[in-house]
Amino acid sequence: MAKRFTKSSIDWVALEKRVPRDQKNQFLVFKAKSDGYLRRVLANPEKPPEINWAEYQKSVPVEGLVEKFKSQYQSLQVPFPNDTLSAEIDKQWSAIEPGIKAFRAEMQKEIDAANKQLQRINALPKFEDMHMEMFKDMYPEEALDPVNRPTFWPHNPEEQPGYKPPNAPAAAGH
């Protein structure tokens, strides 16, 4: 006989942490359906009610019919499907798990780099408090330097004399 489930085997709290914010509503609907199904299953008794065969024996006039039904009912076995997919799923999981771990390690490196960048940005003075001299001291290559590197308005590289696009082929004969 199949094992009776008394509670869901899904860790809903851990699963909810992995659900993106924009999919929370669909997740809650899915959880409600699953909980409703589990409640309906648990509302039924674990074993079917016992049949009072003596009562049927008294009320059924056909000789031997109740004994026939009783023997058929007692010999009835409802087959419970065998689990043939768990092993295959475990094999697939063990095949993709190293890739997941490698991806997590790679993403952790990117997260660490982003956190360093955020720390660097948070260490900067507030935008309202910074002035052009502070910017020039912090970023000498990016700041406007009208004395040593004069530029024309709008002060971007494309508008300066002698600008060559980075992907442009070298001119022949030069």
PDB file of C-alpha atoms in Angstrom:
ATOM      1  CA  MET A   1       0.000   0.000   0.000  1.00  0.00           C
ATOM      2  CA  ALA A   2       1.141   3.528  -0.678  1.00  0.00           C
ATOM      3  CA  LYS A   3       2.508   5.683   2.117  1.00  0.00           C
ATOM      4  CA  ARG A   4       0.061   8.254   3.471  1.00  0.00           C
ATOM      5  CA  PHE A   5       1.244  11.843   3.181  1.00  0.00           C
ATOM      6  CA  THR A   6       0.513  13.926   6.257  1.00  0.00           C
ATOM      7  CA  LYS A   7       2.219  17.097   5.142  1.00  0.00           C
ATOM      8  CA  SER A   8       3.762  18.552   2.034  1.00  0.00           C
ATOM      9  CA  SER A   9       7.333  17.488   1.326  1.00  0.00           C
ATOM     10  CA  ILE A  10       8.068  20.858  -0.318  1.00  0.00           C
ATOM     11  CA  ASP A  11      10.024  23.438   1.656  1.00  0.00           C
ATOM     12  CA  TRP A  12       7.772  26.366   0.762  1.00  0.00           C
ATOM     13  CA  VAL A  13       9.828  28.952   2.677  1.00  0.00           C
ATOM     14  CA  ALA A  14      13.042  28.084   0.822  1.00  0.00           C
ATOM     15  CA  LEU A  15      11.176  27.959  -2.476  1.00  0.00           C
ATOM     16  CA  GLU A  16       9.554  31.352  -1.863  1.00  0.00           C
ATOM     17  CA  LYS A  17      12.985  32.934  -1.302  1.00  0.00           C
ATOM     18  CA  ARG A  18      13.976  31.881  -4.832  1.00  0.00           C
ATOM     19  CA  VAL A  19      10.865  33.258  -6.540  1.00  0.00           C
ATOM     20  CA  PRO A  20      11.375  36.631  -8.268  1.00  0.00           C
ATOM     21  CA  ARG A  21       9.253  39.515  -6.964  1.00  0.00           C
ATOM     22  CA  ASP A  22       7.285  39.824 -10.185  1.00  0.00           C
ATOM     23  CA  GLN A  23       6.254  36.143  -9.968  1.00  0.00           C
ATOM     24  CA  LYS A  24       5.137  36.132  -6.310  1.00  0.00           C
ATOM     25  CA  ASN A  25       1.435  36.178  -7.253  1.00  0.00           C
ATOM     26  CA  GLN A  26       1.762  33.097  -9.472  1.00  0.00           C
ATOM     27  CA  PHE A  27       3.746  31.367  -6.726  1.00  0.00           C
ATOM     28  CA  LEU A  28       1.070  32.113  -4.118  1.00  0.00           C
ATOM     29  CA  VAL A  29      -1.663  30.809  -6.444  1.00  0.00           C
ATOM     30  CA  PHE A  30       0.360  27.629  -7.023  1.00  0.00           C
ATOM     31  CA  LYS A  31       0.934  27.164  -3.278  1.00  0.00           C
ATOM     32  CA  ALA A  32      -2.761  27.692  -2.552  1.00  0.00           C
ATOM     33  CA  LYS A  33      -3.696  25.038  -5.136  1.00  0.00           C
ATOM     34  CA  SER A  34      -1.156  22.617  -3.674  1.00  0.00           C
ATOM     35  CA  ASP A  35      -2.365  23.242  -0.115  1.00  0.00           C
ATOM     36  CA  GLY A  36      -5.987  22.807  -1.226  1.00  0.00           C
ATOM     37  CA  TYR A  37      -5.142  19.496  -2.862  1.00  0.00           C
ATOM     38  CA  LEU A  38      -3.349  18.298   0.272  1.00  0.00           C
ATOM     39  CA  ARG A  39      -6.338  19.333   2.437  1.00  0.00           C
ATOM     40  CA  ARG A  40      -8.738  17.428   0.158  1.00  0.00           C
ATOM     41  CA  VAL A  41      -6.542  14.322   0.340  1.00  0.00           C
ATOM     42  CA  LEU A  42      -6.258  14.552   4.124  1.00  0.00           C
ATOM     43  CA  ALA A  43     -10.043  15.028   4.453  1.00  0.00           C
ATOM     44  CA  ASN A  44     -10.521  11.453   3.247  1.00  0.00           C
ATOM     45  CA  PRO A  45      -9.840   8.556   5.601  1.00  0.00           C
ATOM     46  CA  GLU A  46      -6.607   6.619   5.180  1.00  0.00           C
ATOM     47  CA  LYS A  47      -8.490   3.357   4.684  1.00  0.00           C
ATOM     48  CA  PRO A  48     -11.858   3.012   2.981  1.00  0.00           C
ATOM     49  CA  PRO A  49     -14.789   2.397   5.317  1.00  0.00           C
ATOM     50  CA  GLU A  50     -15.551  -1.211   6.191  1.00  0.00           C
ATOM     51  CA  ILE A  51     -18.471  -2.723   4.300  1.00  0.00           C
ATOM     52  CA  ASN A  52     -21.146  -4.472   6.353  1.00  0.00           C
ATOM     53  CA  TRP A  53     -21.446  -7.596   4.218  1.00  0.00           C
ATOM     54  CA  ALA A  54     -24.005  -9.200   6.571  1.00  0.00           C
ATOM     55  CA  GLU A  55     -26.407  -6.324   5.937  1.00  0.00           C
ATOM     56  CA  TYR A  56     -26.059  -6.791   2.183  1.00  0.00           C
ATOM     57  CA  GLN A  57     -26.503 -10.576   2.617  1.00  0.00           C
ATOM     58  CA  LYS A  58     -29.905  -9.924   4.191  1.00  0.00           C
ATOM     59  CA  SER A  59     -31.104  -7.444   1.567  1.00  0.00           C
ATOM     60  CA  VAL A  60     -29.811  -8.987  -1.709  1.00  0.00           C
ATOM     61  CA  PRO A  61     -32.087 -11.840  -2.846  1.00  0.00           C
ATOM     62  CA  VAL A  62     -29.673 -13.379  -5.417  1.00  0.00           C
ATOM     63  CA  GLU A  63     -27.851 -16.344  -3.892  1.00  0.00           C
ATOM     64  CA  GLY A  64     -24.000 -16.093  -3.917  1.00  0.00           C
ATOM     65  CA  LEU A  65     -23.872 -12.556  -5.361  1.00  0.00           C
ATOM     66  CA  VAL A  66     -22.765 -10.912  -2.104  1.00  0.00           C
ATOM     67  CA  GLU A  67     -20.032 -13.564  -1.532  1.00  0.00           C
ATOM     68  CA  LYS A  68     -18.820 -13.030  -5.089  1.00  0.00           C
ATOM     69  CA  PHE A  69     -18.644  -9.241  -4.599  1.00  0.00           C
ATOM     70  CA  LYS A  70     -16.973  -9.701  -1.202  1.00  0.00           C
ATOM     71  CA  SER A  71     -14.249 -11.975  -2.597  1.00  0.00           C
ATOM     72  CA  GLN A  72     -13.688  -9.648  -5.551  1.00  0.00           C
ATOM     73  CA  TYR A  73     -13.565  -6.586  -3.282  1.00  0.00           C
ATOM     74  CA  GLN A  74     -11.071  -8.206  -0.903  1.00  0.00           C
ATOM     75  CA  SER A  75      -8.858  -9.385  -3.745  1.00  0.00           C
ATOM     76  CA  LEU A  76      -8.855  -5.965  -5.394  1.00  0.00           C
ATOM     77  CA  GLN A  77      -5.409  -4.386  -5.340  1.00  0.00           C
ATOM     78  CA  VAL A  78      -5.094  -0.865  -6.703  1.00  0.00           C
ATOM     79  CA  PRO A  79      -1.617  -0.685  -8.186  1.00  0.00           C
ATOM     80  CA  PHE A  80       0.522   2.162  -6.983  1.00  0.00           C
ATOM     81  CA  PRO A  81       2.885   3.302  -9.716  1.00  0.00           C
ATOM     82  CA  ASN A  82       6.544   2.501  -9.201  1.00  0.00           C
ATOM     83  CA  ASP A  83       8.970   5.394  -9.038  1.00  0.00           C
ATOM     84  CA  THR A  84      10.967   5.002 -12.210  1.00  0.00           C
ATOM     85  CA  LEU A  85      11.964   8.635 -12.704  1.00  0.00           C
ATOM     86  CA  SER A  86      13.694   9.602  -9.446  1.00  0.00           C
ATOM     87  CA  ALA A  87      16.881   7.763 -10.387  1.00  0.00           C
ATOM     88  CA  GLU A  88      16.923   9.434 -13.795  1.00  0.00           C
ATOM     89  CA  ILE A  89      16.303  12.842 -12.224  1.00  0.00           C
ATOM     90  CA  ASP A  90      19.110  12.243  -9.713  1.00  0.00           C
ATOM     91  CA  LYS A  91      21.426  11.279 -12.584  1.00  0.00           C
ATOM     92  CA  GLN A  92      20.508  14.444 -14.501  1.00  0.00           C
ATOM     93  CA  TRP A  93      20.978  16.523 -11.352  1.00  0.00           C
ATOM     94  CA  SER A  94      24.428  15.053 -10.709  1.00  0.00           C
ATOM     95  CA  ALA A  95      25.324  15.839 -14.331  1.00  0.00           C
ATOM     96  CA  ILE A  96      24.324  19.511 -14.137  1.00  0.00           C
ATOM     97  CA  GLU A  97      25.374  20.192 -10.537  1.00  0.00           C
ATOM     98  CA  PRO A  98      29.065  20.893 -11.376  1.00  0.00           C
ATOM     99  CA  GLY A  99      27.946  23.433 -13.987  1.00  0.00           C
ATOM    100  CA  ILE A 100      25.716  25.111 -11.422  1.00  0.00           C
ATOM    101  CA  LYS A 101      28.563  25.260  -8.907  1.00  0.00           C
ATOM    102  CA  ALA A 102      30.904  26.731 -11.521  1.00  0.00           C
ATOM    103  CA  PHE A 103      28.272  29.300 -12.507  1.00  0.00           C
ATOM    104  CA  ARG A 104      27.706  30.223  -8.858  1.00  0.00           C
ATOM    105  CA  ALA A 105      31.474  30.656  -8.327  1.00  0.00           C
ATOM    106  CA  GLU A 106      31.707  32.840 -11.436  1.00  0.00           C
ATOM    107  CA  MET A 107      28.730  34.928 -10.366  1.00  0.00           C
ATOM    108  CA  GLN A 108      30.186  35.269  -6.860  1.00  0.00           C
ATOM    109  CA  LYS A 109      33.340  36.755  -8.422  1.00  0.00           C
ATOM    110  CA  GLU A 110      31.173  39.243 -10.319  1.00  0.00           C
ATOM    111  CA  ILE A 111      29.217  40.033  -7.151  1.00  0.00           C
ATOM    112  CA  ASP A 112      32.462  40.650  -5.263  1.00  0.00           C
ATOM    113  CA  ALA A 113      33.729  42.921  -8.054  1.00  0.00           C
ATOM    114  CA  ALA A 114      30.415  44.816  -8.061  1.00  0.00           C
ATOM    115  CA  ASN A 115      30.567  45.175  -4.265  1.00  0.00           C
ATOM    116  CA  LYS A 116      34.099  46.600  -4.525  1.00  0.00           C
ATOM    117  CA  GLN A 117      32.854  49.039  -7.166  1.00  0.00           C
ATOM    118  CA  LEU A 118      29.945  50.024  -4.892  1.00  0.00           C
ATOM    119  CA  GLN A 119      32.325  50.551  -1.974  1.00  0.00           C
ATOM    120  CA  ARG A 120      34.497  52.749  -4.172  1.00  0.00           C
ATOM    121  CA  ILE A 121      31.474  54.754  -5.316  1.00  0.00           C
ATOM    122  CA  ASN A 122      30.122  55.075  -1.769  1.00  0.00           C
ATOM    123  CA  ALA A 123      33.528  56.336  -0.609  1.00  0.00           C
ATOM    124  CA  LEU A 124      33.324  59.258  -3.048  1.00  0.00           C
ATOM    125  CA  PRO A 125      32.118  62.622  -1.806  1.00  0.00           C
ATOM    126  CA  LYS A 126      28.482  63.418  -2.438  1.00  0.00           C
ATOM    127  CA  PHE A 127      27.723  64.839  -5.845  1.00  0.00           C
ATOM    128  CA  GLU A 128      26.461  68.047  -4.240  1.00  0.00           C
ATOM    129  CA  ASP A 129      29.735  68.478  -2.314  1.00  0.00           C
ATOM    130  CA  MET A 130      32.141  67.757  -5.187  1.00  0.00           C
ATOM    131  CA  HIS A 131      33.596  70.572  -7.263  1.00  0.00           C
ATOM    132  CA  MET A 132      35.630  70.557 -10.476  1.00  0.00           C
ATOM    133  CA  GLU A 133      39.000  70.703  -8.701  1.00  0.00           C
ATOM    134  CA  MET A 134      38.130  67.588  -6.641  1.00  0.00           C
ATOM    135  CA  PHE A 135      37.046  65.778  -9.803  1.00  0.00           C
ATOM    136  CA  LYS A 136      40.290  66.763 -11.545  1.00  0.00           C
ATOM    137  CA  ASP A 137      42.333  65.487  -8.593  1.00  0.00           C
ATOM    138  CA  MET A 138      40.439  62.180  -8.489  1.00  0.00           C
ATOM    139  CA  TYR A 139      40.188  61.570 -12.245  1.00  0.00           C
ATOM    140  CA  PRO A 140      42.961  63.490 -14.013  1.00  0.00           C
ATOM    141  CA  GLU A 141      42.469  61.585 -17.307  1.00  0.00           C
ATOM    142  CA  GLU A 142      38.737  62.307 -17.510  1.00  0.00           C
ATOM    143  CA  ALA A 143      38.628  65.876 -16.206  1.00  0.00           C
ATOM    144  CA  LEU A 144      38.798  68.861 -18.509  1.00  0.00           C
ATOM    145  CA  ASP A 145      42.267  70.392 -18.520  1.00  0.00           C
ATOM    146  CA  PRO A 146      42.137  73.565 -20.602  1.00  0.00           C
ATOM    147  CA  VAL A 147      45.817  74.377 -20.007  1.00  0.00           C
ATOM    148  CA  ASN A 148      47.521  71.059 -20.834  1.00  0.00           C
ATOM    149  CA  ARG A 149      44.812  69.445 -23.008  1.00  0.00           C
ATOM    150  CA  PRO A 150      42.508  72.068 -24.496  1.00  0.00           C
ATOM    151  CA  THR A 151      39.381  70.763 -26.227  1.00  0.00           C
ATOM    152  CA  PHE A 152      36.561  72.191 -28.277  1.00  0.00           C
ATOM    153  CA  TRP A 153      32.977  72.211 -27.179  1.00  0.00           C
ATOM    154  CA  PRO A 154      31.150  69.770 -26.552  1.00  0.00           C
ATOM    155  CA  HIS A 155      34.445  68.337 -25.219  1.00  0.00           C
ATOM    156  CA  ASN A 156      33.895  64.758 -26.364  1.00  0.00           C
ATOM    157  CA  PRO A 157      36.500  62.831 -28.372  1.00  0.00           C
ATOM    158  CA  GLU A 158      34.436  62.679 -31.572  1.00  0.00           C
ATOM    159  CA  GLU A 159      34.386  66.490 -31.911  1.00  0.00           C
ATOM    160  CA  GLN A 160      38.123  67.035 -31.464  1.00  0.00           C
ATOM    161  CA  PRO A 161      40.505  67.688 -34.358  1.00  0.00           C
ATOM    162  CA  GLY A 162      42.377  64.590 -35.520  1.00  0.00           C
ATOM    163  CA  TYR A 163      39.852  62.161 -34.060  1.00  0.00           C
ATOM    164  CA  LYS A 164      39.924  58.693 -35.611  1.00  0.00           C
ATOM    165  CA  PRO A 165      37.239  56.134 -34.754  1.00  0.00           C
ATOM    166  CA  PRO A 166      38.751  53.149 -32.926  1.00  0.00           C
ATOM    167  CA  ASN A 167      37.437  50.658 -35.546  1.00  0.00           C
ATOM    168  CA  ALA A 168      38.306  52.754 -38.597  1.00  0.00           C
ATOM    169  CA  PRO A 169      40.809  51.164 -41.006  1.00  0.00           C
ATOM    170  CA  ALA A 170      44.149  52.945 -41.385  1.00  0.00           C
ATOM    171  CA  ALA A 171      44.193  55.298 -44.369  1.00  0.00           C
ATOM    172  CA  ALA A 172      46.322  54.059 -47.302  1.00  0.00           C
ATOM    173  CA  GLY A 173      49.503  56.015 -47.921  1.00  0.00           C
ATOM    174  CA  HIS A 174      49.771  57.507 -44.430  1.00  0.00           C
TER     175      HIS A 174
END
